[in-house]
CSV table of N, CA and C in Angstrom, one decimal:
chain,number,residue,atom,x,y,z
A,1,ASP,N,-132.7,143.4,-170.3
A,1,ASP,CA,-133.6,142.6,-169.5
A,1,ASP,C,-132.9,141.4,-168.9
A,2,LEU,N,-132.8,141.3,-167.6
A,2,LEU,CA,-132.0,140.1,-167.0
A,2,LEU,C,-132.7,138.8,-167.3
A,3,TYR,N,-134.0,138.8,-167.1
A,3,TYR,CA,-134.8,137.5,-167.3
A,3,TYR,C,-136.1,137.8,-167.9
A,4,LYS,N,-136.3,137.5,-169.2
A,4,LYS,CA,-137.5,137.6,-169.8
A,4,LYS,C,-137.7,136.3,-170.7
A,5,HIS,N,-138.8,135.7,-170.5
A,5,HIS,CA,-139.0,134.5,-171.3
A,5,HIS,C,-138.9,134.7,-172.8
A,6,PRO,N,-138.1,133.9,-173.5
A,6,PRO,CA,-137.9,134.2,-174.9
A,6,PRO,C,-139.1,134.2,-175.7
A,7,ALA,N,-140.2,133.4,-175.3
A,7,ALA,CA,-141.4,133.4,-176.1
A,7,ALA,C,-142.1,134.7,-176.1
A,8,LEU,N,-141.8,135.6,-175.2
A,8,LEU,CA,-142.5,136.9,-175.2
A,8,LEU,C,-142.0,137.9,-176.3
A,9,GLY,N,-140.8,137.6,-176.8
A,9,GLY,CA,-140.3,138.5,-177.9
A,9,GLY,C,-140.2,139.9,-177.4
A,10,ALA,N,-140.7,140.8,-178.2
A,10,ALA,CA,-140.7,142.3,-177.8
A,10,ALA,C,-141.8,142.7,-177.0
A,11,ALA,N,-142.8,141.8,-176.8
A,11,ALA,CA,-144.0,142.2,-176.0
A,11,ALA,C,-143.6,142.5,-174.5
A,12,ASP,N,-144.3,143.5,-174.0
A,12,ASP,CA,-144.1,143.9,-172.6
A,12,ASP,C,-145.5,143.9,-171.9
A,13,PHE,N,-146.0,142.7,-171.7
A,13,PHE,CA,-147.3,142.6,-171.1
A,13,PHE,C,-147.4,143.2,-169.7
A,14,PHE,N,-146.4,143.0,-168.9
A,14,PHE,CA,-146.4,143.6,-167.6
A,14,PHE,C,-146.4,145.2,-167.7
A,15,GLY,N,-145.7,145.7,-168.6
A,15,GLY,CA,-145.7,147.2,-168.8
A,15,GLY,C,-147.1,147.7,-169.1
A,16,GLU,N,-147.8,146.9,-170.0
A,16,GLU,CA,-149.2,147.2,-170.4
A,16,GLU,C,-150.1,147.1,-169.1
A,17,PHE,N,-149.9,146.1,-168.4
A,17,PHE,CA,-150.7,145.8,-167.2
A,17,PHE,C,-150.6,147.0,-166.2
A,18,VAL,N,-149.3,147.4,-165.9
A,18,VAL,CA,-149.1,148.5,-165.0
A,18,VAL,C,-149.7,149.8,-165.5
A,19,ARG,N,-149.6,150.1,-166.8
A,19,ARG,CA,-150.2,151.3,-167.3
A,19,ARG,C,-151.7,151.3,-167.2
A,20,GLU,N,-152.3,150.1,-167.5
A,20,GLU,CA,-153.8,150.0,-167.4
A,20,GLU,C,-154.3,150.1,-166.0
A,21,CYS,N,-153.5,149.5,-165.0
A,21,CYS,CA,-153.9,149.6,-163.6
A,21,CYS,C,-153.8,151.1,-163.2
A,22,ARG,N,-152.8,151.8,-163.5
A,22,ARG,CA,-152.6,153.2,-163.1
A,22,ARG,C,-153.8,154.0,-163.7
A,23,THR,N,-154.1,153.8,-165.0
A,23,THR,CA,-155.2,154.5,-165.6
A,23,THR,C,-156.5,154.3,-164.9
A,24,ALA,N,-156.7,153.1,-164.4
A,24,ALA,CA,-158.0,152.7,-163.7
A,24,ALA,C,-157.9,153.1,-162.2
A,25,GLY,N,-156.8,153.6,-161.7
A,25,GLY,CA,-156.7,154.0,-160.3
A,25,GLY,C,-156.3,152.8,-159.4
A,26,ILE,N,-155.8,151.8,-160.0
A,26,ILE,CA,-155.4,150.6,-159.2
A,26,ILE,C,-153.9,150.6,-159.0
A,27,LEU,N,-153.5,150.3,-157.8
A,27,LEU,CA,-152.1,150.3,-157.5
A,27,LEU,C,-151.5,148.9,-157.9
A,28,PRO,N,-150.7,148.8,-158.9
A,28,PRO,CA,-150.1,147.5,-159.3
A,28,PRO,C,-149.0,147.1,-158.5
A,29,PHE,N,-148.9,145.8,-158.3
A,29,PHE,CA,-147.8,145.1,-157.6
A,29,PHE,C,-147.1,144.3,-158.6
A,30,ALA,N,-145.8,144.1,-158.4
A,30,ALA,CA,-145.0,143.2,-159.3
A,30,ALA,C,-144.8,141.9,-158.5
A,31,TYR,N,-145.2,140.8,-159.2
A,31,TYR,CA,-145.0,139.5,-158.6
A,31,TYR,C,-143.6,139.0,-159.2
A,32,VAL,N,-142.7,138.7,-158.2
A,32,VAL,CA,-141.4,138.2,-158.6
A,32,VAL,C,-141.2,136.8,-157.9
A,33,ALA,N,-141.1,135.8,-158.7
A,33,ALA,CA,-140.8,134.5,-158.1
A,33,ALA,C,-139.3,134.3,-158.0
A,34,VAL,N,-138.8,134.4,-156.8
A,34,VAL,CA,-137.4,134.3,-156.6
A,34,VAL,C,-137.0,132.9,-156.4
A,35,LEU,N,-137.4,132.0,-157.3
A,35,LEU,CA,-137.2,130.6,-157.3
A,35,LEU,C,-136.0,130.2,-158.1
A,36,GLY,N,-135.3,129.2,-157.7
A,36,GLY,CA,-134.0,128.8,-158.3
A,36,GLY,C,-134.1,128.3,-159.8
A,37,ASP,N,-135.2,127.6,-160.2
A,37,ASP,CA,-135.2,127.0,-161.5
A,37,ASP,C,-135.0,128.0,-162.6
A,38,LEU,N,-135.3,129.3,-162.3
A,38,LEU,CA,-135.1,130.3,-163.4
A,38,LEU,C,-133.7,130.5,-163.7
A,39,ILE,N,-132.8,130.3,-162.8
A,39,ILE,CA,-131.4,130.6,-163.0
A,39,ILE,C,-130.5,129.4,-162.9
A,40,THR,N,-130.9,128.3,-162.1
A,40,THR,CA,-130.0,127.2,-161.9
A,40,THR,C,-129.8,126.3,-163.1
A,41,SER,N,-130.7,126.4,-164.0
A,41,SER,CA,-130.5,125.6,-165.3
A,41,SER,C,-129.3,126.2,-166.0
A,42,ASP,N,-129.1,127.5,-166.0
A,42,ASP,CA,-127.9,128.2,-166.6
A,42,ASP,C,-126.7,128.2,-165.7
A,43,HIS,N,-126.9,128.1,-164.4
A,43,HIS,CA,-125.8,128.2,-163.4
A,43,HIS,C,-126.0,127.0,-162.4
A,44,PRO,N,-125.7,125.8,-162.8
A,44,PRO,CA,-125.9,124.7,-161.8
A,44,PRO,C,-124.9,124.8,-160.6
A,45,GLU,N,-123.9,125.5,-160.8
A,45,GLU,CA,-122.9,125.7,-159.6
A,45,GLU,C,-123.5,126.6,-158.5
A,46,TRP,N,-124.6,127.3,-158.8
A,46,TRP,CA,-125.3,128.1,-157.8
A,46,TRP,C,-126.3,127.3,-156.9
A,47,ARG,N,-126.5,126.0,-157.3
A,47,ARG,CA,-127.5,125.2,-156.6
A,47,ARG,C,-127.2,124.9,-155.2
A,48,VAL,N,-128.2,124.8,-154.3
A,48,VAL,CA,-128.1,124.3,-153.0
A,48,VAL,C,-127.6,122.9,-153.0
A,49,LYS,N,-126.7,122.6,-152.0
A,49,LYS,CA,-126.2,121.2,-151.8
A,49,LYS,C,-126.4,120.8,-150.4
A,50,TYR,N,-126.5,119.5,-150.2
A,50,TYR,CA,-126.5,119.0,-148.8
A,50,TYR,C,-125.2,119.1,-148.2
A,51,LEU,N,-125.1,118.9,-146.9
A,51,LEU,CA,-123.8,119.1,-146.2
A,51,LEU,C,-122.8,118.1,-146.7
A,52,ASP,N,-123.2,117.0,-147.2
A,52,ASP,CA,-122.2,116.1,-147.8
A,52,ASP,C,-121.7,116.4,-149.2
A,53,GLY,N,-122.2,117.5,-149.7
A,53,GLY,CA,-121.8,118.0,-151.0
A,53,GLY,C,-122.7,117.5,-152.2
A,54,SER,N,-123.6,116.6,-151.9
A,54,SER,CA,-124.5,116.1,-153.0
A,54,SER,C,-125.6,117.2,-153.3
A,55,LEU,N,-126.1,117.1,-154.5
A,55,LEU,CA,-127.1,118.1,-155.0
A,55,LEU,C,-128.4,118.0,-154.3
A,56,TRP,N,-128.9,119.1,-153.7
A,56,TRP,CA,-130.2,119.2,-153.1
A,56,TRP,C,-131.3,119.2,-154.2
A,57,GLU,N,-132.3,118.4,-154.1
A,57,GLU,CA,-133.4,118.4,-155.1
A,57,GLU,C,-134.7,118.3,-154.4
A,58,ARG,N,-135.6,119.2,-154.6
A,58,ARG,CA,-136.9,119.1,-154.0
A,58,ARG,C,-137.7,118.0,-154.6
A,59,GLY,N,-138.4,117.3,-153.8
A,59,GLY,CA,-139.3,116.2,-154.3
A,59,GLY,C,-140.3,116.7,-155.3
A,60,ARG,N,-140.2,116.1,-156.5
A,60,ARG,CA,-141.1,116.6,-157.6
A,60,ARG,C,-142.5,116.2,-157.4
A,61,ALA,N,-142.8,115.2,-156.6
A,61,ALA,CA,-144.2,114.7,-156.5
A,61,ALA,C,-145.1,115.8,-155.9
A,62,ARG,N,-144.6,116.8,-155.2
A,62,ARG,CA,-145.4,117.9,-154.6
A,62,ARG,C,-146.0,118.8,-155.7
A,63,PHE,N,-145.4,118.8,-156.9
A,63,PHE,CA,-145.7,119.9,-157.8
A,63,PHE,C,-146.4,119.3,-159.1
A,64,ALA,N,-147.3,120.0,-159.7
A,64,ALA,CA,-148.0,119.6,-160.9
A,64,ALA,C,-147.1,119.5,-162.1
A,65,VAL,N,-146.1,120.5,-162.2
A,65,VAL,CA,-145.2,120.5,-163.3
A,65,VAL,C,-143.9,119.8,-162.9
A,66,GLU,N,-143.6,118.7,-163.5
A,66,GLU,CA,-142.5,117.9,-163.0
A,66,GLU,C,-141.2,118.7,-162.9
A,67,GLN,N,-140.8,119.6,-163.8
A,67,GLN,CA,-139.5,120.3,-163.8
A,67,GLN,C,-139.6,121.6,-163.0
A,68,SER,N,-140.7,122.0,-162.5
A,68,SER,CA,-140.8,123.3,-161.8
A,68,SER,C,-140.3,123.2,-160.4
A,69,PHE,N,-139.6,124.2,-159.9
A,69,PHE,CA,-139.2,124.3,-158.5
A,69,PHE,C,-138.4,123.1,-158.0
A,70,ARG,N,-137.6,122.6,-158.9
A,70,ARG,CA,-136.8,121.4,-158.6
A,70,ARG,C,-135.5,121.7,-157.8
A,71,TYR,N,-134.9,122.8,-158.2
A,71,TYR,CA,-133.6,123.2,-157.5
A,71,TYR,C,-133.8,124.6,-156.9
A,72,GLU,N,-133.0,124.9,-156.0
A,72,GLU,CA,-132.9,126.3,-155.4
A,72,GLU,C,-131.4,126.7,-155.6
A,73,TYR,N,-131.3,128.1,-155.6
A,73,TYR,CA,-130.0,128.6,-155.6
A,73,TYR,C,-129.6,129.0,-154.2
A,74,CYS,N,-128.4,129.0,-153.9
A,74,CYS,CA,-127.9,129.3,-152.5
A,74,CYS,C,-127.9,130.8,-152.4
A,75,ILE,N,-128.5,131.3,-151.3
A,75,ILE,CA,-128.6,132.8,-151.1
A,75,ILE,C,-127.3,133.4,-150.7
A,76,ASN,N,-126.3,132.5,-150.4
A,76,ASN,CA,-124.9,133.0,-150.1
A,76,ASN,C,-124.0,133.1,-151.3
A,77,GLY,N,-124.5,132.7,-152.4
A,77,GLY,CA,-123.8,132.7,-153.7
A,77,GLY,C,-124.2,133.8,-154.7
A,78,PRO,N,-123.8,133.7,-155.9
A,78,PRO,CA,-124.1,134.7,-156.9
A,78,PRO,C,-125.6,134.8,-157.2
A,79,GLY,N,-126.4,133.8,-157.0
A,79,GLY,CA,-127.9,133.9,-157.2
A,79,GLY,C,-128.5,135.0,-156.4
A,80,ARG,N,-128.0,135.3,-155.3
A,80,ARG,CA,-128.4,136.4,-154.4
A,80,ARG,C,-128.4,137.7,-155.2
A,81,ASN,N,-127.2,138.1,-155.7
A,81,ASN,CA,-127.1,139.3,-156.5
A,81,ASN,C,-127.9,139.3,-157.8
A,82,PHE,N,-128.0,138.2,-158.4
A,82,PHE,CA,-128.9,138.1,-159.6
A,82,PHE,C,-130.3,138.6,-159.3
A,83,PHE,N,-130.9,138.1,-158.2
A,83,PHE,CA,-132.3,138.5,-157.9
A,83,PHE,C,-132.4,139.9,-157.3
A,84,LEU,N,-131.4,140.3,-156.6
A,84,LEU,CA,-131.4,141.7,-156.2
A,84,LEU,C,-131.4,142.6,-157.4
A,85,THR,N,-130.6,142.3,-158.4
A,85,THR,CA,-130.6,143.1,-159.6
A,85,THR,C,-131.9,143.0,-160.4
A,86,VAL,N,-132.5,141.8,-160.4
A,86,VAL,CA,-133.8,141.7,-161.1
A,86,VAL,C,-134.9,142.6,-160.4
A,87,VAL,N,-134.9,142.6,-159.1
A,87,VAL,CA,-135.9,143.4,-158.3
A,87,VAL,C,-135.6,144.9,-158.6
A,88,ARG,N,-134.3,145.3,-158.6
A,88,ARG,CA,-134.0,146.7,-158.9
A,88,ARG,C,-134.4,147.1,-160.3
A,89,GLU,N,-134.2,146.2,-161.2
A,89,GLU,CA,-134.6,146.4,-162.6
A,89,GLU,C,-136.1,146.6,-162.8
A,90,VAL,N,-136.9,145.7,-162.2
A,90,VAL,CA,-138.3,145.9,-162.3
A,90,VAL,C,-138.8,147.2,-161.6
A,91,ALA,N,-138.2,147.5,-160.5
A,91,ALA,CA,-138.6,148.7,-159.8
A,91,ALA,C,-138.2,149.9,-160.6
A,92,SER,N,-137.1,149.9,-161.3
A,92,SER,CA,-136.7,151.0,-162.2
A,92,SER,C,-137.6,151.1,-163.4
A,93,LYS,N,-138.0,150.0,-164.0
A,93,LYS,CA,-138.6,150.0,-165.3
A,93,LYS,C,-140.1,150.3,-165.2
A,94,TYR,N,-140.7,149.9,-164.0
A,94,TYR,CA,-142.2,149.9,-163.9
A,94,TYR,C,-142.7,150.7,-162.7
A,95,ASP,N,-143.7,151.5,-162.9
A,95,ASP,CA,-144.3,152.3,-161.9
A,95,ASP,C,-145.2,151.5,-161.0
A,96,VAL,N,-144.6,150.6,-160.2
A,96,VAL,CA,-145.4,149.7,-159.3
A,96,VAL,C,-145.4,150.2,-157.9
A,97,ALA,N,-146.5,149.9,-157.2
A,97,ALA,CA,-146.7,150.3,-155.8
A,97,ALA,C,-146.1,149.3,-154.8
A,98,GLY,N,-145.7,148.2,-155.3
A,98,GLY,CA,-145.1,147.2,-154.4
A,98,GLY,C,-144.6,145.9,-155.1
A,99,PHE,N,-144.1,145.0,-154.3
A,99,PHE,CA,-143.6,143.7,-154.8
A,99,PHE,C,-144.1,142.6,-153.9
A,100,TRP,N,-144.5,141.5,-154.6
A,100,TRP,CA,-144.8,140.3,-153.9
A,100,TRP,C,-143.7,139.3,-154.3
A,101,LEU,N,-142.8,139.0,-153.3
A,101,LEU,CA,-141.6,138.2,-153.6
A,101,LEU,C,-142.0,136.8,-153.1
A,102,ASP,N,-142.2,135.9,-154.1
A,102,ASP,CA,-142.7,134.6,-153.8
A,102,ASP,C,-141.6,133.5,-153.8
A,103,GLY,N,-141.8,132.5,-152.9
A,103,GLY,CA,-140.8,131.4,-152.9
A,103,GLY,C,-139.8,131.5,-151.8
A,104,MET,N,-139.9,132.5,-150.9
A,104,MET,CA,-138.9,132.8,-149.9
A,104,MET,C,-138.7,131.7,-148.9
A,105,GLY,N,-139.7,130.9,-148.6
A,105,GLY,CA,-139.6,129.9,-147.6
A,105,GLY,C,-138.7,128.8,-147.9
A,106,ALA,N,-138.3,128.6,-149.1
A,106,ALA,CA,-137.6,127.4,-149.5
A,106,ALA,C,-136.1,127.6,-149.3
A,107,PHE,N,-135.6,128.8,-149.1
A,107,PHE,CA,-134.2,129.1,-149.0
A,107,PHE,C,-133.6,128.5,-147.8
A,108,PRO,N,-132.3,128.2,-147.8
A,108,PRO,CA,-131.6,127.8,-146.6
A,108,PRO,C,-131.8,128.8,-145.5
A,109,GLY,N,-132.3,128.4,-144.4
A,109,GLY,CA,-132.6,129.3,-143.3
A,109,GLY,C,-134.0,129.8,-143.3
A,110,GLY,N,-134.8,129.6,-144.3
A,110,GLY,CA,-136.2,129.9,-144.4
A,110,GLY,C,-137.0,128.9,-143.7
A,111,PRO,N,-138.3,129.1,-143.6
A,111,PRO,CA,-139.2,128.2,-142.8
A,111,PRO,C,-139.2,126.8,-143.3
A,112,LYS,N,-139.1,126.6,-144.6
A,112,LYS,CA,-139.0,125.2,-145.2
A,112,LYS,C,-137.7,124.9,-145.9
A,113,GLY,N,-136.7,125.7,-145.5
A,113,GLY,CA,-135.5,125.7,-146.2
A,113,GLY,C,-134.6,124.5,-146.0
A,114,ALA,N,-133.8,124.2,-147.0
A,114,ALA,CA,-132.8,123.2,-147.0
A,114,ALA,C,-131.6,123.6,-146.1
A,115,THR,N,-130.8,122.7,-145.7
A,115,THR,CA,-129.6,122.9,-145.1
A,115,THR,C,-128.5,122.9,-146.1
A,116,CYS,N,-127.9,124.0,-146.5
A,116,CYS,CA,-127.0,124.0,-147.6
A,116,CYS,C,-125.6,123.8,-147.1
A,117,GLY,N,-124.8,123.0,-147.9
A,117,GLY,CA,-123.4,122.8,-147.7
A,117,GLY,C,-122.6,123.1,-148.9
A,118,CYS,N,-123.0,124.0,-149.7
A,118,CYS,CA,-122.3,124.4,-150.9
A,118,CYS,C,-121.0,125.1,-150.6
A,119,ASP,N,-120.1,125.3,-151.6
A,119,ASP,CA,-118.9,126.0,-151.4
A,119,ASP,C,-119.1,127.4,-150.9
A,120,TYR,N,-120.1,128.1,-151.3
A,120,TYR,CA,-120.4,129.4,-150.9
A,120,TYR,C,-120.7,129.5,-149.4
A,121,CYS,N,-121.5,128.5,-148.9
A,121,CYS,CA,-121.9,128.4,-147.5
A,121,CYS,C,-120.6,128.0,-146.7
A,122,LYS,N,-119.9,127.1,-147.2
A,122,LYS,CA,-118.7,126.7,-146.4
A,122,LYS,C,-117.7,127.9,-146.2
A,123,ALA,N,-117.5,128.6,-147.3
A,123,ALA,CA,-116.6,129.8,-147.2
A,123,ALA,C,-117.2,130.9,-146.3
A,124,ARG,N,-118.4,131.1,-146.4
A,124,ARG,CA,-119.0,132.2,-145.7
A,124,ARG,C,-119.2,131.9,-144.2
A,125,PHE,N,-119.5,130.6,-143.9
A,125,PHE,CA,-119.6,130.2,-142.5
A,125,PHE,C,-118.3,130.3,-141.8
A,126,LYS,N,-117.3,129.8,-142.5
A,126,LYS,CA,-115.9,129.8,-142.0
A,126,LYS,C,-115.5,131.3,-141.7
A,127,LYS,N,-115.7,132.2,-142.7
A,127,LYS,CA,-115.4,133.6,-142.5
A,127,LYS,C,-116.1,134.2,-141.4
A,128,ASP,N,-117.4,133.9,-141.2
A,128,ASP,CA,-118.2,134.5,-140.2
A,128,ASP,C,-118.0,134.0,-138.8
A,129,THR,N,-117.7,132.7,-138.7
A,129,THR,CA,-117.6,132.0,-137.4
A,129,THR,C,-116.2,131.5,-137.1
A,130,GLY,N,-115.4,131.3,-138.1
A,130,GLY,CA,-114.1,130.7,-137.9
A,130,GLY,C,-114.2,129.1,-137.8
A,131,ARG,N,-115.3,128.6,-138.1
A,131,ARG,CA,-115.6,127.1,-138.0
A,131,ARG,C,-115.9,126.5,-139.4
A,132,ASP,N,-115.6,125.2,-139.5
A,132,ASP,CA,-116.1,124.5,-140.6
A,132,ASP,C,-117.6,124.2,-140.4
A,133,LEU,N,-118.3,124.0,-141.6
A,133,LEU,CA,-119.7,123.6,-141.4
A,133,LEU,C,-119.8,122.3,-140.6
A,134,PRO,N,-120.9,122.2,-139.8
A,134,PRO,CA,-121.1,120.9,-139.1
A,134,PRO,C,-121.4,119.8,-140.1
A,135,LYS,N,-121.2,118.6,-139.6
A,135,LYS,CA,-121.4,117.4,-140.5
A,135,LYS,C,-122.9,117.0,-140.4
A,136,GLY,N,-123.6,117.4,-139.3
A,136,GLY,CA,-125.0,117.0,-139.1
A,136,GLY,C,-125.5,117.5,-137.8
A,137,PRO,N,-126.7,117.1,-137.4
A,137,PRO,CA,-127.3,117.6,-136.2
A,137,PRO,C,-126.6,117.1,-134.9
A,138,SER,N,-125.8,116.1,-135.0
A,138,SER,CA,-125.1,115.6,-133.7
A,138,SER,C,-123.9,116.5,-133.5
A,139,ASP,N,-123.5,117.3,-134.4
A,139,ASP,CA,-122.3,118.1,-134.3
A,139,ASP,C,-122.5,119.2,-133.3
A,140,ALA,N,-121.6,119.5,-132.4
A,140,ALA,CA,-121.7,120.5,-131.4
A,140,ALA,C,-122.0,121.9,-131.9
A,141,SER,N,-121.6,122.2,-133.2
A,141,SER,CA,-121.8,123.5,-133.7
A,141,SER,C,-123.1,123.6,-134.5
A,142,TRP,N,-124.0,122.6,-134.4
A,142,TRP,CA,-125.2,122.6,-135.2
A,142,TRP,C,-126.1,123.7,-134.8
A,143,PRO,N,-126.3,124.0,-133.5
A,143,PRO,CA,-127.2,125.1,-133.1
A,143,PRO,C,-126.7,126.5,-133.7
A,144,GLU,N,-125.4,126.7,-133.6
A,144,GLU,CA,-124.7,127.9,-134.1
A,144,GLU,C,-125.0,128.0,-135.6
A,145,PHE,N,-124.8,126.8,-136.3
A,145,PHE,CA,-125.0,126.8,-137.8
A,145,PHE,C,-126.5,127.2,-138.1
A,146,ASN,N,-127.4,126.6,-137.4
A,146,ASN,CA,-128.8,126.9,-137.7
A,146,ASN,C,-129.1,128.4,-137.4
A,147,GLN,N,-128.6,129.0,-136.4
A,147,GLN,CA,-128.7,130.4,-136.1
A,147,GLN,C,-128.1,131.2,-137.2
A,148,TRP,N,-126.9,130.8,-137.7
A,148,TRP,CA,-126.2,131.5,-138.7
A,148,TRP,C,-127.0,131.5,-140.0
A,149,ARG,N,-127.6,130.3,-140.4
A,149,ARG,CA,-128.3,130.3,-141.7
A,149,ARG,C,-129.6,131.0,-141.6
A,150,ARG,N,-130.2,131.1,-140.4
A,150,ARG,CA,-131.4,131.9,-140.3
A,150,ARG,C,-131.1,133.4,-140.4
A,151,GLN,N,-129.9,133.8,-139.9
A,151,GLN,CA,-129.4,135.2,-140.0
A,151,GLN,C,-129.2,135.5,-141.4
A,152,LYS,N,-128.6,134.6,-142.2
A,152,LYS,CA,-128.4,134.9,-143.6
A,152,LYS,C,-129.7,135.0,-144.4
A,153,TYR,N,-130.7,134.2,-144.0
A,153,TYR,CA,-132.0,134.3,-144.7
A,153,TYR,C,-132.6,135.7,-144.4
A,154,ASP,N,-132.6,136.1,-143.1
A,154,ASP,CA,-133.1,137.4,-142.7
A,154,ASP,C,-132.4,138.5,-143.4
A,155,GLU,N,-131.1,138.4,-143.6
A,155,GLU,CA,-130.3,139.4,-144.3
A,155,GLU,C,-130.7,139.5,-145.7
A,156,TYR,N,-131.0,138.3,-146.4
A,156,TYR,CA,-131.4,138.3,-147.8
A,156,TYR,C,-132.8,139.0,-147.9
A,157,CYS,N,-133.7,138.7,-147.0
A,157,CYS,CA,-135.0,139.3,-147.1
A,157,CYS,C,-134.9,140.8,-147.0
A,158,ALA,N,-134.0,141.3,-146.0
A,158,ALA,CA,-133.8,142.7,-145.8
A,158,ALA,C,-133.1,143.3,-147.1
A,159,ASP,N,-132.2,142.6,-147.7
A,159,ASP,CA,-131.5,143.1,-148.9
A,159,ASP,C,-132.5,143.2,-150.1
A,160,LEU,N,-133.5,142.3,-150.2
A,160,LEU,CA,-134.5,142.4,-151.2
A,160,LEU,C,-135.4,143.6,-151.0
A,161,ARG,N,-135.8,143.8,-149.7
A,161,ARG,CA,-136.6,145.0,-149.4
A,161,ARG,C,-135.8,146.3,-149.7
A,162,ASP,N,-134.5,146.3,-149.4
A,162,ASP,CA,-133.7,147.4,-149.6
A,162,ASP,C,-133.5,147.7,-151.1
A,163,ALA,N,-133.5,146.6,-151.9
A,163,ALA,CA,-133.4,146.8,-153.4
A,163,ALA,C,-134.6,147.4,-153.9
A,164,VAL,N,-135.8,147.1,-153.4
A,164,VAL,CA,-137.0,147.7,-153.8
A,164,VAL,C,-137.0,149.2,-153.4
A,165,HIS,N,-136.7,149.4,-152.2
A,165,HIS,CA,-136.7,150.8,-151.6
A,165,HIS,C,-135.6,151.7,-152.2
A,166,SER,N,-134.5,151.2,-152.7
A,166,SER,CA,-133.5,152.0,-153.2
A,166,SER,C,-134.0,152.7,-154.5
A,167,VAL,N,-135.0,152.1,-155.2
A,167,VAL,CA,-135.5,152.7,-156.4
A,167,VAL,C,-136.9,153.3,-156.1
A,168,ARG,N,-137.7,152.6,-155.3
A,168,ARG,CA,-139.1,153.1,-155.0
A,168,ARG,C,-139.2,153.1,-153.5
A,169,PRO,N,-138.8,154.2,-152.9
A,169,PRO,CA,-138.8,154.3,-151.4
A,169,PRO,C,-140.2,154.0,-150.8
A,170,GLN,N,-141.3,154.4,-151.5
A,170,GLN,CA,-142.6,154.3,-150.9
A,170,GLN,C,-143.3,152.9,-151.2
A,171,ALA,N,-142.6,152.1,-152.0
A,171,ALA,CA,-143.2,150.8,-152.4
A,171,ALA,C,-143.3,149.8,-151.3
A,172,ARG,N,-144.3,149.0,-151.3
A,172,ARG,CA,-144.4,147.9,-150.3
A,172,ARG,C,-143.6,146.7,-150.8
A,173,SER,N,-143.1,145.9,-149.9
A,173,SER,CA,-142.4,144.7,-150.3
A,173,SER,C,-142.8,143.6,-149.3
A,174,GLU,N,-143.4,142.5,-149.9
A,174,GLU,CA,-143.9,141.4,-149.1
A,174,GLU,C,-143.2,140.1,-149.5
A,175,GLU,N,-142.7,139.4,-148.5
A,175,GLU,CA,-142.1,138.1,-148.8
A,175,GLU,C,-143.1,137.0,-148.5
A,176,HIS,N,-143.3,136.1,-149.4
A,176,HIS,CA,-144.2,135.0,-149.2
A,176,HIS,C,-143.4,133.7,-149.0
A,177,THR,N,-143.9,133.0,-147.9
A,177,THR,CA,-143.2,131.8,-147.5
A,177,THR,C,-144.0,130.6,-147.4
A,178,SER,N,-145.3,130.7,-147.7
A,178,SER,CA,-146.3,129.6,-147.6
A,178,SER,C,-146.5,129.1,-146.2
A,179,GLU,N,-146.0,129.8,-145.2
A,179,GLU,CA,-146.2,129.4,-143.8
A,179,GLU,C,-147.1,130.4,-143.1
């Protein structure tokens, strides 16, 4: 299991839920929060950074639990593959009819996303465009950068859907952005 809360021990509550739903004729969906705090505590190098290289941190006042949803992982780094693997694992292990992928709007390029300047974004933007990341909105390459980061977000959403469908071709996949 890639990510299972240690307090659950050997219990598989979701497996029981899926079985009971199927027995009752209900189509179960898997809720997967693709939020960074699940993995960035173990991998702080995967966190989103501002263009100046400083660590991006969501304002904690918005949330009831002070430490929840504080950091995001960059979708251009290893966190991307981590969650693609999680989705494939859930799709393989459980007979679900679909996935509700929550938290998508916060990623760089997403509707409420940060502008990431981490090393992964620097390298990928340079590879894709031949340019360095812009320093800010007044930079001539800013519109190109915003288009690029939206493209990377759209590609990540498509990759998550493909991960679901690679295991469960008939399953639904919904991305939630709070917009």
